[in-house]
PDB file of C-alpha atoms in Angstrom:
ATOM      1  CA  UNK A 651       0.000   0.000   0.000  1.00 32.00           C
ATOM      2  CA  UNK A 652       1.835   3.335  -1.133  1.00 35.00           C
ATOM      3  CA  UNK A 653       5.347   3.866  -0.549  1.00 34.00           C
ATOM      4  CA  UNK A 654       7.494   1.405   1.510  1.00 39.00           C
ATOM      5  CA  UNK A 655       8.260   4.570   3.351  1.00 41.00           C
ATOM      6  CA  UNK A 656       4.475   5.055   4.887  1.00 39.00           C
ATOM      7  CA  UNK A 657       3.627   1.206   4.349  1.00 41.00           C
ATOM      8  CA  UNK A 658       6.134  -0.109   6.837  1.00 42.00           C
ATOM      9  CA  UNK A 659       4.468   2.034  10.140  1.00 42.00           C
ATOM     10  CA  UNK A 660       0.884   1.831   8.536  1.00 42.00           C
ATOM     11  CA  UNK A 661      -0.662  -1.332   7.721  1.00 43.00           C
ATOM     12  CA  UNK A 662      -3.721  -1.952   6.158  1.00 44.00           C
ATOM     13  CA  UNK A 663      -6.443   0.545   4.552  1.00 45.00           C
ATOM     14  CA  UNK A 664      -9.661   0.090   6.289  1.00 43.00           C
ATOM     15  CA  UNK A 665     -11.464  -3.405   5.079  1.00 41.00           C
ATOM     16  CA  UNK A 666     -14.870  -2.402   5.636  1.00 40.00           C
ATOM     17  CA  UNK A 667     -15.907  -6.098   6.871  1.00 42.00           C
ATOM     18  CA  UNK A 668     -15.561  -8.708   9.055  1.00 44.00           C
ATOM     19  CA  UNK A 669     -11.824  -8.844   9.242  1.00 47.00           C
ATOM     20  CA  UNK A 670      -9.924  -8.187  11.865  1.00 55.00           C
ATOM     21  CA  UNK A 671      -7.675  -4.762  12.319  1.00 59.00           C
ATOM     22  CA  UNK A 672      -5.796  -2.643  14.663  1.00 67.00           C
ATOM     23  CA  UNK A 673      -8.502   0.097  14.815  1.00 72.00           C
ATOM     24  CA  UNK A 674      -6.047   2.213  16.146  1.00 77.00           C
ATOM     25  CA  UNK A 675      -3.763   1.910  13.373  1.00 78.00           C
ATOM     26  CA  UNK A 676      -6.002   2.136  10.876  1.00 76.00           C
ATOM     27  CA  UNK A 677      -7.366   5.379  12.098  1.00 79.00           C
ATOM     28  CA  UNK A 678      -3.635   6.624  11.319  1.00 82.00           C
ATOM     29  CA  UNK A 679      -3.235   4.995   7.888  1.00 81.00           C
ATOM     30  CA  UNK A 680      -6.523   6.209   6.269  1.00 82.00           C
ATOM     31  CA  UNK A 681      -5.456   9.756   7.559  1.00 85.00           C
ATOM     32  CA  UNK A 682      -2.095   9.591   6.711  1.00 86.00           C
ATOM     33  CA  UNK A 683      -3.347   7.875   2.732  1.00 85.00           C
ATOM     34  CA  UNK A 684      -5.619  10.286   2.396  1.00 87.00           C
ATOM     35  CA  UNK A 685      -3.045  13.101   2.897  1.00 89.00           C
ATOM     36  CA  UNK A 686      -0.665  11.263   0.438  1.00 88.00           C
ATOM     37  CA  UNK A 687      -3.477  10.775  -1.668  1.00 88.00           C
ATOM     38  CA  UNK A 688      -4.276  14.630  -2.325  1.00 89.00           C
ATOM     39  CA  UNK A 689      -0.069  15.237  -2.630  1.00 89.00           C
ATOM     40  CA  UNK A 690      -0.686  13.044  -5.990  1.00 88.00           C
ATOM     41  CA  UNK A 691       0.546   9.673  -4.873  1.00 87.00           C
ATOM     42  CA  UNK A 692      -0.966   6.487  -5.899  1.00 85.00           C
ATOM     43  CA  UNK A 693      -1.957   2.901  -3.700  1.00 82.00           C
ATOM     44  CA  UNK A 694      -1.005  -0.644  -4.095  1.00 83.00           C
ATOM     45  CA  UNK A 695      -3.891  -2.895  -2.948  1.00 81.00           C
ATOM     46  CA  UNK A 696      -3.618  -6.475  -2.722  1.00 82.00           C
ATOM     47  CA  UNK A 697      -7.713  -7.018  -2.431  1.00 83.00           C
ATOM     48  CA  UNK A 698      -7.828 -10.725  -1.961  1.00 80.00           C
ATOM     49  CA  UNK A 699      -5.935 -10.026   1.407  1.00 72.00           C
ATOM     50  CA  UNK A 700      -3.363 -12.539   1.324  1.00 74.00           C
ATOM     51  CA  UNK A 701      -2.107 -15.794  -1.328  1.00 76.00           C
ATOM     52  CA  UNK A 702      -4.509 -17.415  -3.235  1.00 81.00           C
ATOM     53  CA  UNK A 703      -5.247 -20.804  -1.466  1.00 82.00           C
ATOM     54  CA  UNK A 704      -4.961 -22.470  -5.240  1.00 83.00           C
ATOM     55  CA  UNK A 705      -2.181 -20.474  -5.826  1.00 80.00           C
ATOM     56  CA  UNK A 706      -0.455 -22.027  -2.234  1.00 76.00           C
ATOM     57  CA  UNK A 707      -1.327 -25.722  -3.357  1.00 78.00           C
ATOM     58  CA  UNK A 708       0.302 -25.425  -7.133  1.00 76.00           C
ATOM     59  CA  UNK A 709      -3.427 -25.326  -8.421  1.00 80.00           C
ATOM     60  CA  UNK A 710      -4.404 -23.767 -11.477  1.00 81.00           C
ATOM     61  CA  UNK A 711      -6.198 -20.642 -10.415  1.00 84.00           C
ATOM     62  CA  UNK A 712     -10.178 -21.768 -10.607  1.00 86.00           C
ATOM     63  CA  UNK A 713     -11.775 -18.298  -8.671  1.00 89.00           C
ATOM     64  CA  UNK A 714     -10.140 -15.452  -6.596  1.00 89.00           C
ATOM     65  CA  UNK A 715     -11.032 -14.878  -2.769  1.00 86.00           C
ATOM     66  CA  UNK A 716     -13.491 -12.435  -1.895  1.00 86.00           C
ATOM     67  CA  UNK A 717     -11.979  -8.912  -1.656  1.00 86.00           C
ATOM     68  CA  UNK A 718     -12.004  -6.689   0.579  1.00 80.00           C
ATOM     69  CA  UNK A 719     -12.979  -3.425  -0.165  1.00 80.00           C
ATOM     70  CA  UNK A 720     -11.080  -0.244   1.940  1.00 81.00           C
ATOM     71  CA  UNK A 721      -8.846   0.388  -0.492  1.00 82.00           C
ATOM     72  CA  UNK A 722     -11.506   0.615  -3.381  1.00 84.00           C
ATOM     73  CA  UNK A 723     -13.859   2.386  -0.951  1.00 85.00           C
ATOM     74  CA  UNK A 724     -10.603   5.196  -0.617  1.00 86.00           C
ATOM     75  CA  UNK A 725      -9.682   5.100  -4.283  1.00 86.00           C
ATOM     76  CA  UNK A 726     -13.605   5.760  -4.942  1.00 86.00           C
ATOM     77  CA  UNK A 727     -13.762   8.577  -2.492  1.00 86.00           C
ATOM     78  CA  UNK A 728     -10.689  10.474  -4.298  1.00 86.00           C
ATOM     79  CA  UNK A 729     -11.995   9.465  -7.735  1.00 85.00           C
ATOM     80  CA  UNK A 730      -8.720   7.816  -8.510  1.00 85.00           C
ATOM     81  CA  UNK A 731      -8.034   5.984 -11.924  1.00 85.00           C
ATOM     82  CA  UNK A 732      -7.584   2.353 -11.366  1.00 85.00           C
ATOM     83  CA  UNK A 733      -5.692  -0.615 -13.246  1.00 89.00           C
ATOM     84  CA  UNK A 734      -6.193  -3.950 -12.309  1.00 87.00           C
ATOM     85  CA  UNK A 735      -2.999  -6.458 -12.358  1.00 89.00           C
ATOM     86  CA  UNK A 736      -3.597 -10.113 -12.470  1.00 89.00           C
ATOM     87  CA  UNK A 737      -0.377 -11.997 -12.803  1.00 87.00           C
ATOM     88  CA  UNK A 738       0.537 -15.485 -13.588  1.00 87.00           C
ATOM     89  CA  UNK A 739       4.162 -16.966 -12.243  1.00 83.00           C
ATOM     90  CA  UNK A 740       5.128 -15.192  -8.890  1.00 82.00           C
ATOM     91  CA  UNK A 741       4.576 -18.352  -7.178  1.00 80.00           C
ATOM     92  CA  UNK A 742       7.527 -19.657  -9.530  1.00 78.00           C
ATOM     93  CA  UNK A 743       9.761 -16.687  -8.564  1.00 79.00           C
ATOM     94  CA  UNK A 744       9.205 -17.044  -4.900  1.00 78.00           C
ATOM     95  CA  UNK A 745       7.800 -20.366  -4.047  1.00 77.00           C
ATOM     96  CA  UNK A 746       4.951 -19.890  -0.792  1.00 76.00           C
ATOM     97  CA  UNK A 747       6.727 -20.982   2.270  1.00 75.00           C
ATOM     98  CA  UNK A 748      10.519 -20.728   0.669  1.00 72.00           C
ATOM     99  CA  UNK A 749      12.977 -18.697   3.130  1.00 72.00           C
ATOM    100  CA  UNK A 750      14.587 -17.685  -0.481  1.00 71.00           C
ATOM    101  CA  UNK A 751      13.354 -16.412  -3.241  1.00 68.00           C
ATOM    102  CA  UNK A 752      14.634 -15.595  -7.246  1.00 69.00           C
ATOM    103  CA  UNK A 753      14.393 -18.437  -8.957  1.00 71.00           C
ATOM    104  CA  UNK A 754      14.175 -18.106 -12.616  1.00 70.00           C
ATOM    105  CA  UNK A 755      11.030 -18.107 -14.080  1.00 73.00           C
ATOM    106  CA  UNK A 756       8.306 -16.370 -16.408  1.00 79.00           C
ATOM    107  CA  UNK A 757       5.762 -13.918 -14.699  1.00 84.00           C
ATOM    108  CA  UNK A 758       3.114 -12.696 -17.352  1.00 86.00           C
ATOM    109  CA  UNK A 759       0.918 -10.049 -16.000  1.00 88.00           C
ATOM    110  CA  UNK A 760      -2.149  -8.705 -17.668  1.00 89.00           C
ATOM    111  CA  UNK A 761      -3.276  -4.933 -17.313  1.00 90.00           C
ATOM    112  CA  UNK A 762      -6.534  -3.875 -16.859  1.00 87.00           C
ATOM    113  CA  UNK A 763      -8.293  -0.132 -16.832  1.00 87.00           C
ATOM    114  CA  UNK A 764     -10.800  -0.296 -14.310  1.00 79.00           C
ATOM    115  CA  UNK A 765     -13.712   1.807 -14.114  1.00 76.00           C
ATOM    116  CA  UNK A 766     -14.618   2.853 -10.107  1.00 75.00           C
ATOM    117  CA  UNK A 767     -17.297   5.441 -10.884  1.00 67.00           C
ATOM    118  CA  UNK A 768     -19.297   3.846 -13.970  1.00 53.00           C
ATOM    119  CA  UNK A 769     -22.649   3.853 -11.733  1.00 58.00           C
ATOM    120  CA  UNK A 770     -23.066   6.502  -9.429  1.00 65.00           C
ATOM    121  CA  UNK A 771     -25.210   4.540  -6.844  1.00 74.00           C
ATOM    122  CA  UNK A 772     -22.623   1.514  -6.355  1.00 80.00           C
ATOM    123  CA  UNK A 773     -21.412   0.654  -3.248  1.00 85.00           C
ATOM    124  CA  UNK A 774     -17.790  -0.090  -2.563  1.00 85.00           C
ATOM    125  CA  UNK A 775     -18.846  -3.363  -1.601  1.00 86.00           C
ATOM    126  CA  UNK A 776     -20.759  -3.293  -5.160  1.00 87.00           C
ATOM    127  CA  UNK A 777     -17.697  -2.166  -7.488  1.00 86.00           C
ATOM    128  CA  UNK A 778     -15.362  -4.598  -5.570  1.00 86.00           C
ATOM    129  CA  UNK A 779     -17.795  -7.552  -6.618  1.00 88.00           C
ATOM    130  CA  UNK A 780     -17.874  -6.202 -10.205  1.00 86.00           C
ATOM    131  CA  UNK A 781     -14.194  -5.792 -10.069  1.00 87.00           C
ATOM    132  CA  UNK A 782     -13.823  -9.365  -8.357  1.00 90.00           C
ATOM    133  CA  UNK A 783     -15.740 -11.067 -11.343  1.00 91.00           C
ATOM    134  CA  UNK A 784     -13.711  -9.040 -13.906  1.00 89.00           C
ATOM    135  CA  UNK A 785     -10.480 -10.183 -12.353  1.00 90.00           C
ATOM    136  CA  UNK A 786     -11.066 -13.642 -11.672  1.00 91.00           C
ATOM    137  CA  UNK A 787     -12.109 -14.116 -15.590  1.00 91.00           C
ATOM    138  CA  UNK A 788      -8.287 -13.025 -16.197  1.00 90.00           C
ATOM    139  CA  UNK A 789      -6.813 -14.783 -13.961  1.00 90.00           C
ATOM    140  CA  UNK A 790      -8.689 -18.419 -15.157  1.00 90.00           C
ATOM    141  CA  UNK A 791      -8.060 -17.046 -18.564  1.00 89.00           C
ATOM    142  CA  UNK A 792      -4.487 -17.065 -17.121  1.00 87.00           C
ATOM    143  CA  UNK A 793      -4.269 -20.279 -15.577  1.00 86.00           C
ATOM    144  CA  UNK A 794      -5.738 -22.335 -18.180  1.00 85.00           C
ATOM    145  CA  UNK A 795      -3.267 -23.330 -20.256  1.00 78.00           C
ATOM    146  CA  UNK A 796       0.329 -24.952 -19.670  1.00 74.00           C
ATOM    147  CA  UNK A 797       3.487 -22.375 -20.527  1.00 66.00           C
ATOM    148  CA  UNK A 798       7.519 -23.190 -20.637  1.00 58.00           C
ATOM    149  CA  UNK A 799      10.345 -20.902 -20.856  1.00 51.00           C
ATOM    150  CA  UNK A 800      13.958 -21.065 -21.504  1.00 51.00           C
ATOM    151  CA  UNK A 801      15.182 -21.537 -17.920  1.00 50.00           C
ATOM    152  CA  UNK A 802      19.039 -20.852 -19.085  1.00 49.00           C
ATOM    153  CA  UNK A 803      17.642 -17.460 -20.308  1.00 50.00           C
ATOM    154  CA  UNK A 804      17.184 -16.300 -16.697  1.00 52.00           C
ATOM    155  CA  UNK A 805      20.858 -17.092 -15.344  1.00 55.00           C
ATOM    156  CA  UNK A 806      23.477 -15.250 -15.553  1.00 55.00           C
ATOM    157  CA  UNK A 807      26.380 -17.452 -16.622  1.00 57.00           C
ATOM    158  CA  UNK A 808      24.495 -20.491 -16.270  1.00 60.00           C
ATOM    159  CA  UNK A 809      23.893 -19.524 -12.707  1.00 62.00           C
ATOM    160  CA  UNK A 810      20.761 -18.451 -10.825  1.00 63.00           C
ATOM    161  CA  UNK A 811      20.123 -15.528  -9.808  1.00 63.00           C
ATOM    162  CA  UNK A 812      19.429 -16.412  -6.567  1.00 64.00           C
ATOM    163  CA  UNK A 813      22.662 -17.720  -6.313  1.00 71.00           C
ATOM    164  CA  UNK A 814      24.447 -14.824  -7.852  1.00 70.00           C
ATOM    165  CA  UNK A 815      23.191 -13.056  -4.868  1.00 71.00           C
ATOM    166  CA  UNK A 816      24.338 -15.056  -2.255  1.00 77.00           C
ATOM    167  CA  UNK A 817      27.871 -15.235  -3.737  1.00 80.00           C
ATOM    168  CA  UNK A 818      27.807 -11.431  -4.264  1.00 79.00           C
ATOM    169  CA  UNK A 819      27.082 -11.363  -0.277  1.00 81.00           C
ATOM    170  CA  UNK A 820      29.943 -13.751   0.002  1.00 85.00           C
ATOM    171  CA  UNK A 821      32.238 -11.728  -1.600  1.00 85.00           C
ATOM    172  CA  UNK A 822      31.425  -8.529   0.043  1.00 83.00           C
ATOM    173  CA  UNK A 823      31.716  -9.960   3.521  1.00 84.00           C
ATOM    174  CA  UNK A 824      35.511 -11.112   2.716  1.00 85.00           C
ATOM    175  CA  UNK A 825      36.051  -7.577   1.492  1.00 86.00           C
ATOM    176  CA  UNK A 826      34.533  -5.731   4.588  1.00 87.00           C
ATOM    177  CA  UNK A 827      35.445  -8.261   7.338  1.00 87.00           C
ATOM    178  CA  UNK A 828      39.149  -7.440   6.964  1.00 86.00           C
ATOM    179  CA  UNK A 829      38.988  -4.083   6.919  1.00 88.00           C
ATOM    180  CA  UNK A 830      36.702  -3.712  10.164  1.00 89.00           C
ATOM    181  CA  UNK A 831      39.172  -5.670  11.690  1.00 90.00           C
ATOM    182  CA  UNK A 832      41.729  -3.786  10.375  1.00 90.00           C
ATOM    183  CA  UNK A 833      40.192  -0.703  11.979  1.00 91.00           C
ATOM    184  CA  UNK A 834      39.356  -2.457  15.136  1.00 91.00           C
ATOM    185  CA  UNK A 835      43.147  -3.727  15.599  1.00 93.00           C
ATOM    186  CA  UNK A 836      44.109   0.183  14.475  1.00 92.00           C
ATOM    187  CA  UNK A 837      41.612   1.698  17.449  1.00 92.00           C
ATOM    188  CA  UNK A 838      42.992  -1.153  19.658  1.00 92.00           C
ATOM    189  CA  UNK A 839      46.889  -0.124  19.312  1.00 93.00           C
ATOM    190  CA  UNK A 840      45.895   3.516  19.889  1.00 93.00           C
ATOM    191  CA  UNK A 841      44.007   2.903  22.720  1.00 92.00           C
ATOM    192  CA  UNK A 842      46.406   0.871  24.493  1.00 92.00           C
ATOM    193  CA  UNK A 843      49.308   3.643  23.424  1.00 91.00           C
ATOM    194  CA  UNK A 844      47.008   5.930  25.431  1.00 90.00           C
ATOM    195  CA  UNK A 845      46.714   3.910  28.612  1.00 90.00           C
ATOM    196  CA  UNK A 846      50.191   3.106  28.662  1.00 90.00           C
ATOM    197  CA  UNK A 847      51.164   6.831  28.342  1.00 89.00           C
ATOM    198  CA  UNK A 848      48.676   7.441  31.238  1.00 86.00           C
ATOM    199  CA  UNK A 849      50.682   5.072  33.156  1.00 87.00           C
ATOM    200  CA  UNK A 850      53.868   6.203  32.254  1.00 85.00           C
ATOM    201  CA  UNK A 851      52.912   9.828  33.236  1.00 85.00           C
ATOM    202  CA  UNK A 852      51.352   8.493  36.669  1.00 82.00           C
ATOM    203  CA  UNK A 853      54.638   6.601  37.828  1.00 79.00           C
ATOM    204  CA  UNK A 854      56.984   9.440  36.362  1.00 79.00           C
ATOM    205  CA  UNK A 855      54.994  11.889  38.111  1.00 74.00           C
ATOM    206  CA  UNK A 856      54.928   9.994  41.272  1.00 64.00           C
ATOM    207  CA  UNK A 857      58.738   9.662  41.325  1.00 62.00           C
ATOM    208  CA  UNK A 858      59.604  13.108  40.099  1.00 60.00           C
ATOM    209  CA  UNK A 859      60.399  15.637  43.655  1.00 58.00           C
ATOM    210  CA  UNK A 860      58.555  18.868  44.170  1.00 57.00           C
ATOM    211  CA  UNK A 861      61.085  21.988  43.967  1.00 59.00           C
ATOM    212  CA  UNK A 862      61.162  23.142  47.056  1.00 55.00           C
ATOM    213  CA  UNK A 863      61.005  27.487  47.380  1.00 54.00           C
ATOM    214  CA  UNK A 864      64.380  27.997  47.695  1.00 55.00           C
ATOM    215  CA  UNK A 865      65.534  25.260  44.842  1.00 52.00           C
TER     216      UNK A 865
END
């Protein structure tokens, strides 16, 4: 929703139904959207409300969750323009469950203009069902047939890129580690000079006489 920037401390847009939110937070992100909103940003909304059940199970996509209907509700209220993205392949890219994801794969994604205003006395709840049925025709349209891609295509080298990535982290730690320890041993000897020099000018001063007057 938005920007990661106002997403991260915000949450959710209003749902409008029976699931469950942080009222309290809620109250602060439909301010704070709205506000954004008039500046000229845009919103993200994921209406379904989380993965696809079919989607989780390596189904073929047969019907979309019911969504819910805030973020429509807001774009309605500021008369935003609307486009609808149904996608095919994330699943492939980042596997439900996996701790890792960019594997090579195809995502195809199909764009959609979406009309929130077309009849004045519709609901939220309304356009989000007409929007719901309009989606989920794209999305089995989607699904229905099988697709294959040139896997070697999406390496680089012949290797992942998920595994580019973890030896670019690799590499980067043997590059940094040494020189933070380099610095650490550097503040270490210059520390230690200074303690010893402390000493030094403890037991030196200790030793050394006062002058008396007449000296």
């Amino acid at each position: 929703f938005c920007r990661g920037s106002i997403s991260d401390p915000l949450g959710n847009v209003t749902s409008h139904d029976d699931f469950r939110i942080d009222k309290k937070r809620q109250a602060l992100a439909n301010k704070d959207a709205d506000t954004y909103i008039q500046s000229g940003g845009g919103i993200l909304i994921y209406p379904e409300g989380t993965i696809n059940r079919q989607v989780r199970r390596g189904e073929r996509v047969t019907s979309l969750a019911p969504f819910r209907y805030g973020g429509i509700a807001m774009a309605m209220k500021h008369k935003m323009k609307a486009v609808a993205l149904v996608a095919r392949g994330c699943e492939d890219i980042w596997p439900w469950g996996a701790k890792i994801g960019g594997i090579p794969g195809l995502v195809e994604v199909v764009a959609m203009p979406l009309d929130l205003d077309a009849k004045k006395e519709e609901s939220p709840a309304e356009v989000s069902k007409r929007l719901h049925d309009e989606m989920e025709r794209e999305a089995i349209e989607l699904y229905k047939t099988d697709r294959t891609y040139d896997a070697k295509a999406a390496t680089i080298l012949g290797i992942p890129p998920s595994v580019c990535g973890l030896l670019l982290v690799v590499l980067l730690a043997f590059m940094v580690l040494p020189m933070i320890l380099f610095l650490f041993i550097n503040v270490a000897c210059i520390a230690i000079a200074h303690v010893i020099l402390y000493l030094l000018n403890l037991v030196l001063g200790k030793n050394k006489k006062p002058k008396g007057k007449n000296d």
